[in-house]
Coordinates of C-alpha atoms in Angstrom, one line a residue:
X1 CA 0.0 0.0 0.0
X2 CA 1.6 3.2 -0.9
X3 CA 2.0 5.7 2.0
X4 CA 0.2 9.1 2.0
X5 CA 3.0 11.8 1.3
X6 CA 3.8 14.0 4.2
X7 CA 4.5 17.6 4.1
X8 CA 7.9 17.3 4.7
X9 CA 8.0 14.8 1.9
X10 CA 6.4 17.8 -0.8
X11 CA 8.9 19.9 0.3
X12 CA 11.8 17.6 0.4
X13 CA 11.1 16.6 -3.4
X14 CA 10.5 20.1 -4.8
X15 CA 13.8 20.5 -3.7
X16 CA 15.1 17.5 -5.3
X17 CA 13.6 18.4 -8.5
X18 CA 15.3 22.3 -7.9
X19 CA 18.8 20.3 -8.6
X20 CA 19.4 19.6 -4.5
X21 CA 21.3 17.1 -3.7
X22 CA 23.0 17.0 -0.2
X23 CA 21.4 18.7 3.0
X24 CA 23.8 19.7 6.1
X25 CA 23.0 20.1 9.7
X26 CA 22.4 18.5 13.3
X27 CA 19.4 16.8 13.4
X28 CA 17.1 16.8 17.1
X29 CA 13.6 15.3 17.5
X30 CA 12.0 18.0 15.8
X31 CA 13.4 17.5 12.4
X32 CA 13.6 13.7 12.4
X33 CA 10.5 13.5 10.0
X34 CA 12.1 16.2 7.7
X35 CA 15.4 14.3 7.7
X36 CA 13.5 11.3 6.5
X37 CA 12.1 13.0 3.7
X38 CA 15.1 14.3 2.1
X39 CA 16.7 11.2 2.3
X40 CA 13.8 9.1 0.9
X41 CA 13.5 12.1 -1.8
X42 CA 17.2 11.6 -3.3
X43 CA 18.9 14.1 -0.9
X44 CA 21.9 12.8 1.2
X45 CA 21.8 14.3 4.7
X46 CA 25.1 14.8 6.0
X47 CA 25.6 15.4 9.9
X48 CA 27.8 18.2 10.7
X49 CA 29.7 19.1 14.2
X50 CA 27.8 22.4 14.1
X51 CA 25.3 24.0 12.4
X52 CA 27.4 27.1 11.5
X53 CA 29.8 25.0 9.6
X54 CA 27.1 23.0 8.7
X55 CA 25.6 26.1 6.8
X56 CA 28.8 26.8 5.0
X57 CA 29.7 23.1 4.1
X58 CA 26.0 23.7 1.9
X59 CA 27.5 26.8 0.5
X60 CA 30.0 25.1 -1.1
X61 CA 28.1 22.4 -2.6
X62 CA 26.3 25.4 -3.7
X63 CA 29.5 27.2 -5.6
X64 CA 29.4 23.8 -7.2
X65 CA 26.4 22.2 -8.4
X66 CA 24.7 25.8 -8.9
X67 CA 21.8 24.4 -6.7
X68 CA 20.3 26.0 -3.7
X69 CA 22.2 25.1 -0.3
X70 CA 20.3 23.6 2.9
X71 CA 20.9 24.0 6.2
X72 CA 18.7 21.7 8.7
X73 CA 18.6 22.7 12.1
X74 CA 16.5 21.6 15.2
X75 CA 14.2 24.0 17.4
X76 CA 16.1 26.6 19.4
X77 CA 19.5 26.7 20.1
X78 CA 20.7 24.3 16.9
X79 CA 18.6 27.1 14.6
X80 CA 20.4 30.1 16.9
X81 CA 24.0 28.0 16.0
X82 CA 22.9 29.2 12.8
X83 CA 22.7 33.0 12.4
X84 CA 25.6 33.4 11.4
X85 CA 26.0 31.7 8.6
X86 CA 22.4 32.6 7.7
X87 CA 23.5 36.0 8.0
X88 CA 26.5 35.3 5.9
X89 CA 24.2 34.0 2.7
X90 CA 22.4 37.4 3.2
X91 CA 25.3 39.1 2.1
X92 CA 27.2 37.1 0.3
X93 CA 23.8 36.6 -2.0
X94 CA 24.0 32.6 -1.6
X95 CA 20.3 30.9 -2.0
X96 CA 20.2 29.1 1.6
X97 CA 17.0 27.2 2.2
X98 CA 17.2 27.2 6.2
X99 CA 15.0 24.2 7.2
X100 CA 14.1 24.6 10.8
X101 CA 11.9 22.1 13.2
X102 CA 9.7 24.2 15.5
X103 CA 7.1 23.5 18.3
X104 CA 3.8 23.1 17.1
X105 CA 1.6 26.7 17.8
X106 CA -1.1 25.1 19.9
X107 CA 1.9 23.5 22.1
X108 CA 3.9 26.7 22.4
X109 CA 1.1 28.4 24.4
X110 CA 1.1 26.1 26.9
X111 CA 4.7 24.6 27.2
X112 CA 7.8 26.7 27.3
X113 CA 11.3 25.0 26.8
X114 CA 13.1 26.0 23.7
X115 CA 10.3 27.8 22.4
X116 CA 11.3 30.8 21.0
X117 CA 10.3 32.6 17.4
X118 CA 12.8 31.5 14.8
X119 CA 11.1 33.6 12.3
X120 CA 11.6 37.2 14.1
X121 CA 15.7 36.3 14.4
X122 CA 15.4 35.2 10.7
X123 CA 13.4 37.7 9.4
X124 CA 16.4 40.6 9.4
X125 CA 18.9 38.2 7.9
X126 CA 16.4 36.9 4.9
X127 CA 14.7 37.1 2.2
X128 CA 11.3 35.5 3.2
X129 CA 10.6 33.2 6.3
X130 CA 7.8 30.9 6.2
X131 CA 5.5 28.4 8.7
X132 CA 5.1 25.5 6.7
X133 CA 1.5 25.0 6.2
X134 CA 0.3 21.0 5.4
X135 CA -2.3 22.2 3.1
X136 CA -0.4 25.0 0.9
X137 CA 3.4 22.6 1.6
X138 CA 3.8 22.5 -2.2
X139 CA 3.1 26.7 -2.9
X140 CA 5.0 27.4 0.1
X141 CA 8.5 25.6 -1.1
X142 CA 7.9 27.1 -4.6
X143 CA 7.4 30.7 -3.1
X144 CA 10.9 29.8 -1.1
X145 CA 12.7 28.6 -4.3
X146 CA 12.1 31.3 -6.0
X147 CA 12.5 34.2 -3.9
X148 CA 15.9 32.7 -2.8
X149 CA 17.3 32.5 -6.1
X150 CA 15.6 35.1 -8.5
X151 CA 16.6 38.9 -8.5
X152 CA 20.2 38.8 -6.1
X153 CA 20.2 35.7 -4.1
X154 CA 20.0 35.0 -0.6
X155 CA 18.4 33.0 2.3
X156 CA 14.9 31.8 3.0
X157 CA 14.1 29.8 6.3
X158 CA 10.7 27.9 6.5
X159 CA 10.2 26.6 10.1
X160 CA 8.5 23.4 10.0
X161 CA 6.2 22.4 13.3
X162 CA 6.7 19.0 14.3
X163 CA 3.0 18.0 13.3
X164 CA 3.2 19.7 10.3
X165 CA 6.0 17.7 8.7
X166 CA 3.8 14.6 9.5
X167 CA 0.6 16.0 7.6
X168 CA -0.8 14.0 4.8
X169 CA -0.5 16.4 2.0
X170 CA 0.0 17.0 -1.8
X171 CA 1.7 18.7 -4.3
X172 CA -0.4 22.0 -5.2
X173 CA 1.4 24.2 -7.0
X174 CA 2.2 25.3 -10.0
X175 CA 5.7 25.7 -11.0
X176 CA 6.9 28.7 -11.8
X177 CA 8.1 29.8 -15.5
X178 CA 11.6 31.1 -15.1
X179 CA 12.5 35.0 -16.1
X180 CA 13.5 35.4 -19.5
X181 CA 16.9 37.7 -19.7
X182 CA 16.2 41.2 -19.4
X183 CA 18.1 43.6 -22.2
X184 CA 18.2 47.3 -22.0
X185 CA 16.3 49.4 -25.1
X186 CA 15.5 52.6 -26.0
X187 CA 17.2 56.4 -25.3
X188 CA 19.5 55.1 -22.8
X189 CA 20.8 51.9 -24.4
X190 CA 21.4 54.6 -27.6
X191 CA 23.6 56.6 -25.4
X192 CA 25.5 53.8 -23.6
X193 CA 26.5 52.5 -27.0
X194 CA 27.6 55.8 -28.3
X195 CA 29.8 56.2 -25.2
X196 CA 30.9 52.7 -25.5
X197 CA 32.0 54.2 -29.3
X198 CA 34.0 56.3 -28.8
X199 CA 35.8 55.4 -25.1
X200 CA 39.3 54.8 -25.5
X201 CA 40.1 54.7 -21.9
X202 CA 37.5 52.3 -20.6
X203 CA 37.1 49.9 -17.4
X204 CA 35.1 46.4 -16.4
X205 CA 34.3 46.3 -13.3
X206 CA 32.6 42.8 -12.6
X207 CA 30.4 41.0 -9.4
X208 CA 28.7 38.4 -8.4
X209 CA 26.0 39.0 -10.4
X210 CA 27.3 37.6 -13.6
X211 CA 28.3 34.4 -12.1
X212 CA 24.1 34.3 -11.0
X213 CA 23.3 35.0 -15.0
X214 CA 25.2 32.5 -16.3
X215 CA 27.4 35.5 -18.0
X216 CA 31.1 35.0 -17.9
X217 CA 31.6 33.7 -21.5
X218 CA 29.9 37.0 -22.3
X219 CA 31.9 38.7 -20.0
X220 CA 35.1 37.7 -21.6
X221 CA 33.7 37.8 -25.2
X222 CA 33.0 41.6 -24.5
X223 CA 35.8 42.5 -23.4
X224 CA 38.0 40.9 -25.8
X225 CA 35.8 42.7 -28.4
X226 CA 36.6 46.1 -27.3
X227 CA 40.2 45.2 -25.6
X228 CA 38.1 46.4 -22.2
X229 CA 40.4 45.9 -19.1
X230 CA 38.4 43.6 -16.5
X231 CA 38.7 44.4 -12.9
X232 CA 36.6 41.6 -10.7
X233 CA 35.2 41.5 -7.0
X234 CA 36.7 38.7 -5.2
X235 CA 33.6 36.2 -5.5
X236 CA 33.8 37.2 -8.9
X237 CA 37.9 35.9 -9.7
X238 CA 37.9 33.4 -12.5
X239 CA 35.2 35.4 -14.4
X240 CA 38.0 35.7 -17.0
X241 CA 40.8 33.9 -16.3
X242 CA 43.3 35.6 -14.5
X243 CA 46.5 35.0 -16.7
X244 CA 44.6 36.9 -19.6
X245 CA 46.1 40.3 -21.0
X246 CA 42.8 42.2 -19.8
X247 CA 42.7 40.9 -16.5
X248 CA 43.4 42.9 -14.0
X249 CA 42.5 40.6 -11.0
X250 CA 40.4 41.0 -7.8
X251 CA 40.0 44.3 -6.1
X252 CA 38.1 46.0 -2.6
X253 CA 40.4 44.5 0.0
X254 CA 43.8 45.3 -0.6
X255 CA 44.9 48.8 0.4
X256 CA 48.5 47.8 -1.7
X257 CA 46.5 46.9 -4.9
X258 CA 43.8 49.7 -4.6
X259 CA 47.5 52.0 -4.8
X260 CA 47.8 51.1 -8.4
X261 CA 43.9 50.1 -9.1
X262 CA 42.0 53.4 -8.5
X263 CA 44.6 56.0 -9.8
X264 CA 43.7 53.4 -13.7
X265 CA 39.9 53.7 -12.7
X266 CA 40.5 57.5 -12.4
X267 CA 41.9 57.5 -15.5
X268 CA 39.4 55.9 -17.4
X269 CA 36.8 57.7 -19.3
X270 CA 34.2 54.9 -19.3
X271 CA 33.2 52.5 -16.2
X272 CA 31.0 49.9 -17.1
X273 CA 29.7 48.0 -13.9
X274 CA 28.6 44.7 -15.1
X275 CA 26.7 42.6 -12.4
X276 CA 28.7 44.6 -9.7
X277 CA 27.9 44.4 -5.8
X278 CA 29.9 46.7 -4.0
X279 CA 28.8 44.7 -0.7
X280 CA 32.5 43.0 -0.9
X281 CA 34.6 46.3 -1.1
X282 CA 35.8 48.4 1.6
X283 CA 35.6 52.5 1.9
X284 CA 38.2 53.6 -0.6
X285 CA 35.3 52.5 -3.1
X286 CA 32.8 54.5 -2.0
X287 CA 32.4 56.9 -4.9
X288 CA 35.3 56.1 -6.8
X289 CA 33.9 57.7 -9.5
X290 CA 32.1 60.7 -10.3
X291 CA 29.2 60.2 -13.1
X292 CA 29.1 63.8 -13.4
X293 CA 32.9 63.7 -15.0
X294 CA 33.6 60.1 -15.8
X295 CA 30.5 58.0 -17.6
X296 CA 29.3 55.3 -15.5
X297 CA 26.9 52.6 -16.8
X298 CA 26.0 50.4 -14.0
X299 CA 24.6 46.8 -14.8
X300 CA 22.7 45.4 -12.3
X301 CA 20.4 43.0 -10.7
X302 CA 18.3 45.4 -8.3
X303 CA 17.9 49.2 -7.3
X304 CA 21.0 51.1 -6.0
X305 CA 20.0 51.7 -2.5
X306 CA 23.4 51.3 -1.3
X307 CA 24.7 54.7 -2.1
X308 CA 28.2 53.1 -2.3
X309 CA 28.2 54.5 -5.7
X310 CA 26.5 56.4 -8.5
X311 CA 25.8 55.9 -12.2
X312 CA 25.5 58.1 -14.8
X313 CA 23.3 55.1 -16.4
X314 CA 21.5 52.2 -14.9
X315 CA 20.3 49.3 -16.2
X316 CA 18.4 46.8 -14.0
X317 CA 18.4 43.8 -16.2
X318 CA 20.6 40.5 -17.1
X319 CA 24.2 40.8 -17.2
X320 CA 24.7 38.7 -20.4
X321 CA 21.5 40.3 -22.2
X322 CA 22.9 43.8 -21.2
X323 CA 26.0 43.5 -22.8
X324 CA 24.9 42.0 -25.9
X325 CA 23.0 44.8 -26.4
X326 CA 25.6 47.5 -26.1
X327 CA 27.9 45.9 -28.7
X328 CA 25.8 45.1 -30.7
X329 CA 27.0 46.8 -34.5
X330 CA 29.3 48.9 -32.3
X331 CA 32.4 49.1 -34.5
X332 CA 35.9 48.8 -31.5
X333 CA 38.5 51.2 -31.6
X334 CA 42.0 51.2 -30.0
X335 CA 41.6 51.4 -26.1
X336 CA 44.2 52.6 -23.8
X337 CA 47.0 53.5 -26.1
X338 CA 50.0 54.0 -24.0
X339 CA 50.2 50.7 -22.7
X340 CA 48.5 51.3 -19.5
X341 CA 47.0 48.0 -19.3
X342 CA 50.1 46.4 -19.3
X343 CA 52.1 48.6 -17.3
X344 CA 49.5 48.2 -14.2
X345 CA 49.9 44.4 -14.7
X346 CA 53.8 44.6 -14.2
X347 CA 52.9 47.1 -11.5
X348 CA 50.2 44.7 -9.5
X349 CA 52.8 41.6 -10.2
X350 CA 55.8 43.7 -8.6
X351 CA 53.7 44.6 -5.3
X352 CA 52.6 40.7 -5.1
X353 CA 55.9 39.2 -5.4
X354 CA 55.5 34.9 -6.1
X355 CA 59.7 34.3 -5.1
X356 CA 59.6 34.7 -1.4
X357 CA 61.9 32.4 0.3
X358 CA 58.9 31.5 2.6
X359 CA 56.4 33.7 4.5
X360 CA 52.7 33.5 3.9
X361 CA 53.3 34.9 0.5
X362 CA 55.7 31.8 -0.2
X363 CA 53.2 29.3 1.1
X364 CA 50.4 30.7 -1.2
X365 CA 52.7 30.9 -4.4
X366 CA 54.3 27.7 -3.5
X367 CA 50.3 26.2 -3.5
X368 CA 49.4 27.9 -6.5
X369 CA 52.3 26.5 -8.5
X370 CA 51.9 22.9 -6.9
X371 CA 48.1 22.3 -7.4
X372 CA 46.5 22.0 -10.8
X373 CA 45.2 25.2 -12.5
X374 CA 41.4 23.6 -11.6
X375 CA 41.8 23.4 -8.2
X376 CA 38.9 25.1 -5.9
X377 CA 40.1 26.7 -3.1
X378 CA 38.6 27.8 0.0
X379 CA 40.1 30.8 2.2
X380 CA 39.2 31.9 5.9
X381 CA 38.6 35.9 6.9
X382 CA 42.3 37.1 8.1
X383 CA 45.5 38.9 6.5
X384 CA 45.9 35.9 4.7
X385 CA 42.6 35.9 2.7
X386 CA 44.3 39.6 1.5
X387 CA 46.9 38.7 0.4
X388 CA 45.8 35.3 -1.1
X389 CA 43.0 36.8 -2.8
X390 CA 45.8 39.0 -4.6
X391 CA 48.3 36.1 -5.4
X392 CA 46.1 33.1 -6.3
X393 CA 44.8 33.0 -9.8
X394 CA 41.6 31.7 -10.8
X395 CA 41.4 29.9 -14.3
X396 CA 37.4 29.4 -14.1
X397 CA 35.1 31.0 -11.6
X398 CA 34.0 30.0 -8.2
X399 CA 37.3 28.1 -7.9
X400 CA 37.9 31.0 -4.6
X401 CA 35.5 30.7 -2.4
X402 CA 35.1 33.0 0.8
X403 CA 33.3 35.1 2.7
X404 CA 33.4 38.8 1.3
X405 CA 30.6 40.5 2.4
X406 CA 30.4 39.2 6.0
X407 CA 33.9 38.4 6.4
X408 CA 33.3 35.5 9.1
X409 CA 36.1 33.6 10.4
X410 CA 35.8 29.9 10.6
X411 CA 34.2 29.6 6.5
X412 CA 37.3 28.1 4.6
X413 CA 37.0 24.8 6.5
X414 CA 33.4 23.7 5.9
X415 CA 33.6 25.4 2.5
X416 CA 35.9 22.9 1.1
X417 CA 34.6 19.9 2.6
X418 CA 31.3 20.8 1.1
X419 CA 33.0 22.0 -2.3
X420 CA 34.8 18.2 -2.0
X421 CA 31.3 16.6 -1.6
X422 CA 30.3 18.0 -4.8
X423 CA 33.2 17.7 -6.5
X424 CA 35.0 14.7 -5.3
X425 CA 37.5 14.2 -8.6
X426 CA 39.0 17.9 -8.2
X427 CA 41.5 19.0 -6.0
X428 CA 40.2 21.0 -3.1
X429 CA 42.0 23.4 -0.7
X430 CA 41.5 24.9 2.1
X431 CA 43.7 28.6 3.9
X432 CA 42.9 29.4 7.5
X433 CA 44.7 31.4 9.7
X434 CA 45.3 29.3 13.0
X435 CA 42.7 31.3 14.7
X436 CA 39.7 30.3 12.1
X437 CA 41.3 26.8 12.1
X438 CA 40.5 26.6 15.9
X439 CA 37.1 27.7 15.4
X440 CA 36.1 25.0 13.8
X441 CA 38.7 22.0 14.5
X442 CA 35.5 19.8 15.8
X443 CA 34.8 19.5 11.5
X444 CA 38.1 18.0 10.7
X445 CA 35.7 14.8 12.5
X446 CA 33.3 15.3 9.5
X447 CA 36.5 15.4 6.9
X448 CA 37.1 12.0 8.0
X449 CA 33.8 10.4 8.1
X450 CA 33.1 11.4 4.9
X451 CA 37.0 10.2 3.4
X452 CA 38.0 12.8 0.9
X453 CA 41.5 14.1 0.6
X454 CA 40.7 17.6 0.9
X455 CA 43.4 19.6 1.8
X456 CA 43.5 22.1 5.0
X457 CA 46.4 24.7 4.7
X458 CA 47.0 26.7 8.0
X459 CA 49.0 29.8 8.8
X460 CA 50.7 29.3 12.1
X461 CA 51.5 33.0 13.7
X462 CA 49.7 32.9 16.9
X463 CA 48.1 36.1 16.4
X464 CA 45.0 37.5 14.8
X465 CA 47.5 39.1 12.5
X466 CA 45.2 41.4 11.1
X467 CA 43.9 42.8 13.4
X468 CA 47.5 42.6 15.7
X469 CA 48.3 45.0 12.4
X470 CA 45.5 47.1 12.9
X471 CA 46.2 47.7 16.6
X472 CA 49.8 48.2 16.0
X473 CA 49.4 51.1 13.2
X474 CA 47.2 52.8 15.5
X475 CA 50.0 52.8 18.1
X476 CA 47.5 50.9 20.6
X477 CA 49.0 48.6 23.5
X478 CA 49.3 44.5 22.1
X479 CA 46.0 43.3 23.6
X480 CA 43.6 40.1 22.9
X481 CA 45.3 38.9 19.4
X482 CA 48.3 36.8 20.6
X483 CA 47.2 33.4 21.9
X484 CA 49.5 30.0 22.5
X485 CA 51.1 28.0 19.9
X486 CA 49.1 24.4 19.0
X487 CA 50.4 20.7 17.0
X488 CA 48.0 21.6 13.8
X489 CA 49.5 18.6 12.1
X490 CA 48.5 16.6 15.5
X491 CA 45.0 17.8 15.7
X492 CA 44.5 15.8 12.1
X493 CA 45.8 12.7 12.9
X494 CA 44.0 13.2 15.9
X495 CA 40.9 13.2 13.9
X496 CA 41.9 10.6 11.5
X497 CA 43.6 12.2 9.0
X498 CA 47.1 13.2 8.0
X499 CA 48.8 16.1 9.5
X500 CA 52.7 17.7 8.6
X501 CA 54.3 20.8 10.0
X502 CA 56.3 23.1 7.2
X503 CA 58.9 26.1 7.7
X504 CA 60.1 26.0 4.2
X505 CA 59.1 25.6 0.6
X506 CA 60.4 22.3 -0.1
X507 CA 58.7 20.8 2.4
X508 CA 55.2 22.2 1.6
X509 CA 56.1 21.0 -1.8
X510 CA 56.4 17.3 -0.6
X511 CA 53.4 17.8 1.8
X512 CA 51.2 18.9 -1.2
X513 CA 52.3 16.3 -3.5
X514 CA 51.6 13.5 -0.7
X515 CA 48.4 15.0 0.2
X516 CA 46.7 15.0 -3.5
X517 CA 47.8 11.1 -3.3
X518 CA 46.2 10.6 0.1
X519 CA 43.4 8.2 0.9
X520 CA 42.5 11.1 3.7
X521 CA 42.5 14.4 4.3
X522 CA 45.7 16.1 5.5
X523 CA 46.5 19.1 7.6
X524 CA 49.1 21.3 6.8
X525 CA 50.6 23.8 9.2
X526 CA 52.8 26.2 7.4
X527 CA 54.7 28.1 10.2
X528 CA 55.6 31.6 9.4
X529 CA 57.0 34.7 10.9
X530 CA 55.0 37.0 13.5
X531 CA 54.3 40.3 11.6
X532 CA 55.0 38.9 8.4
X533 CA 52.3 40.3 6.6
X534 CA 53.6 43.9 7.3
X535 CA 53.9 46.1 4.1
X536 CA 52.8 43.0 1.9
X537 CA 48.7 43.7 2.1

């Protein structure tokens, strides 16, 4: 006799049909039901050591597959474990379905423990937060799907009550036909093209946004077209690849790089913002141009209430669309005729140095040259992530994952073993600072459980050197950044796994070469200088 489907099973198959595959969280008795459904609907649930990381390991199957990430947490504390990283997909625009289990509403007014209202601590840090209803389960998941993944992306938590998730129900709604691509028209499409004409000092500035459309190719087709110099947000590296004669690499964290990148912008007499968030970049972008001197076309997904720029022209409409559009029948002309393009290359290449001796910029050029061009790599919030983010070039995008918008420590770990679920043939690395690392040690227990040989790369300074930077340039007394020296390489066997301490280059070499061969995962703890980041960032 076939069994009535529950709720929890209409929602667990609409997201099986929306391309999920793998759910992350910490079950309790309130999701146990839910838990059931996604496995019996095709989607493996994977038990995390804490919902944060949890949340991120979903992220990264995310940057993979392209399908929407789930986090599954229980009632009360275990959803509160994950606010941050629910947060996090607010502002890094990741679509997050946050599955929560919840006391029934009849119970909750007579019975207090661990009630509490999920919904009013989601409701800042999402898109849309729902009550799963038995009798609308199959509109509600639809409504969910697509507000978390249409316009920017982001989160959308649906709190399911423990009765509700039991509820016979049925499928009941109708899907949704997706968005056809957007193109500008009319007057201001006109102008745009005749600016984009006649520029012969123009600039690419490129976000997350094209990676949502599906744009790169036309990314790199347009600017190869009209020998436009691309400079990319840091979720955005790999857009075009970053050993190409236009690319001009990431930009927004790096005080050394914005030295040489904003004096070029200023230069320019066309910025063309294509899909470009300025959530990831720091204050030296806030109005980096003037629209009233420069012309600014700004290509986006919604309104500009941010204010962290202006646009002489804005387009709310698809990336690809948009730009297909503006050349079309445009006739190129010679762009930056002095050689500027070039020169800034040499320029960024000099002030990123790859021949250290050792050093966290040796480590990362050492990793870079060691690991195939393919390999996605994963880096924690820190000095590191700085200069990294500078240094490691990105043949393909989302092959750098981070955290650029909320900048949470304690990402690059769970990134990569979730990246490494959905990818299992490519080589995945991961950069912490041994701060971040400790943060979330507990996971290097999920590495092993799950048997990949994903890598874990650790800078060993003892010190929040970042902020140990910050304190010390502000001529402030050394206070709450230094902390004791740990065995990293211990802590992975520890767990299961393989574990090596490096002070050289040679030695890292080895320990990467072993580790792409393991049967495990391996720790390495790269041990560099205190301070060593000074004058490099």
């Amino acid at each position: 006799m076939t069994q009535p489907l529950r709720a929890a099973d209409v929602l667990a198959r609409r997201l099986y049909e929306a391309g999920c595959r793998t759910a992350f969280g910490m079950p309790g008795g309130e999701v146990l039901t839910l838990i059931d459904a996604l496995e019996k609907a095709g989607i493996r649930f994977i038990l995390a050591r804490h919902e944060n990381a949890a949340g991120f390991m979903a992220e990264g199957v995310h940057h993979v597959d392209g399908a929407p990430a789930i986090l599954v947490a229980t009632v009360g504390p275990g959803a509160m474990n994950g606010v941050n990283v629910v947060a996090n997909a607010e502002q890094d625009r990741v679509p997050l379905i946050v599955l929560s289990g919840c006391v029934d509403a009849a119970e909750a007014q007579s019975y207090t423990h661990q009630v509490l209202d999920h919904r009013a601590v989601f409701a800042p840090i999402t898109k849309a937060t729902f009550t799963l209803d038995a009798a609308v389960a199959g509109t509600m998941v639809e409504k969910a799907l697509g507000i978390a993944t249409e316009g920017r992306c982001g989160p959308v938590h649906i709190d399911v009550p423990i009765s509700v998730a039991d509820a016979p129900a049925v499928p009941n709604a109708a899907r949704r036909a997706p968005a056809s691509p957007v193109a500008p028209a009319g007057v201001d499409l006109a102008t745009a093209r005749g600016w984009l004409s006649n520029a012969q000092r123009p600039v690419m500035v490129v976000g997350l946004d094209v990676l949502k459309d599906g744009s790169a190719e036309t990314v790199r087709t347009f600017a190869e077209r009209h020998a436009i110099p691309v400079i990319t947000t840091y979720k955005a590296k790999g857009v075009i690849p970053e050993d190409h004669p236009l690319c001009l690499g990431g930009a927004g964290l790096s005080p050394l790089a914005d030295r040489h990148l904003v004096p070029f912008i200023h230069q320019s007499d066309l910025v063309l913002c294509v899909g470009y968030d300025p959530i990831e970049m720091r204050p030296g972008w806030q109005d980096i141009w003037d629209p009233e001197v420069t012309n600014v076309i700004d290509i986006h997904a919604t309104p500009n209430h941010h204010f962290m720029h202006q646009a002489t022209l804005s387009f709310i409409a698809d990336t690809g669309a948009a730009l297909a559009a503006l050349s079309r029948d445009i006739t190129p002309i010679a762009t930056w005729p002095d050689g500027e393009v070039a020169t800034l290359q040499s320029q960024l290449s000099e002030a990123f140095p790859a021949d250290d001796a050792w050093g966290p910029a040796g480590v990362i050029a050492e990793c870079r040259d060691v690991l195939p061009p393919d390999t996605i790599a994963t880096v924690d919030s820190g000095a590191h992530r700085i200069l990294l983010s500078q240094m490691w070039t990105c043949a393909a995008p989302r092959t750098l994952l981070q955290s650029s918008g909320l900048c949470t420590m304690g990402c690059a770990v769970p990134l990569a073993i979730g990246a490494k679920v959905a990818a299992p043939e490519k080589t995945v690395v991961s950069f912490s600072g041994d701060a971040g690392f400790l943060m979330v040690a507990g996971e290097m227990s999920t590495a092993a459980e799950l048997g990949h040989n994903t890598i874990f790369v650790v800078f060993v300074d003892q010190s929040l050197a970042l902020i140990e930077l910050k304190q010390r340039q502000r001529q402030l007394t050394n206070t709450g950044v230094d902390f004791c020296g740990h065995d990293y390489a211990a802590i992975g066997q520890a767990f299961g796994g393989n574990g090596v301490t490096v002070t050289n280059r040679a030695d890292l070499r080895a320990a990467l070469t072993e580790a792409m061969q393991a049967t495990g995962f391996t720790v390495i703890a790269a041990v560099i200088d205190r301070k060593a980041y000074d004058g490099r960032i």
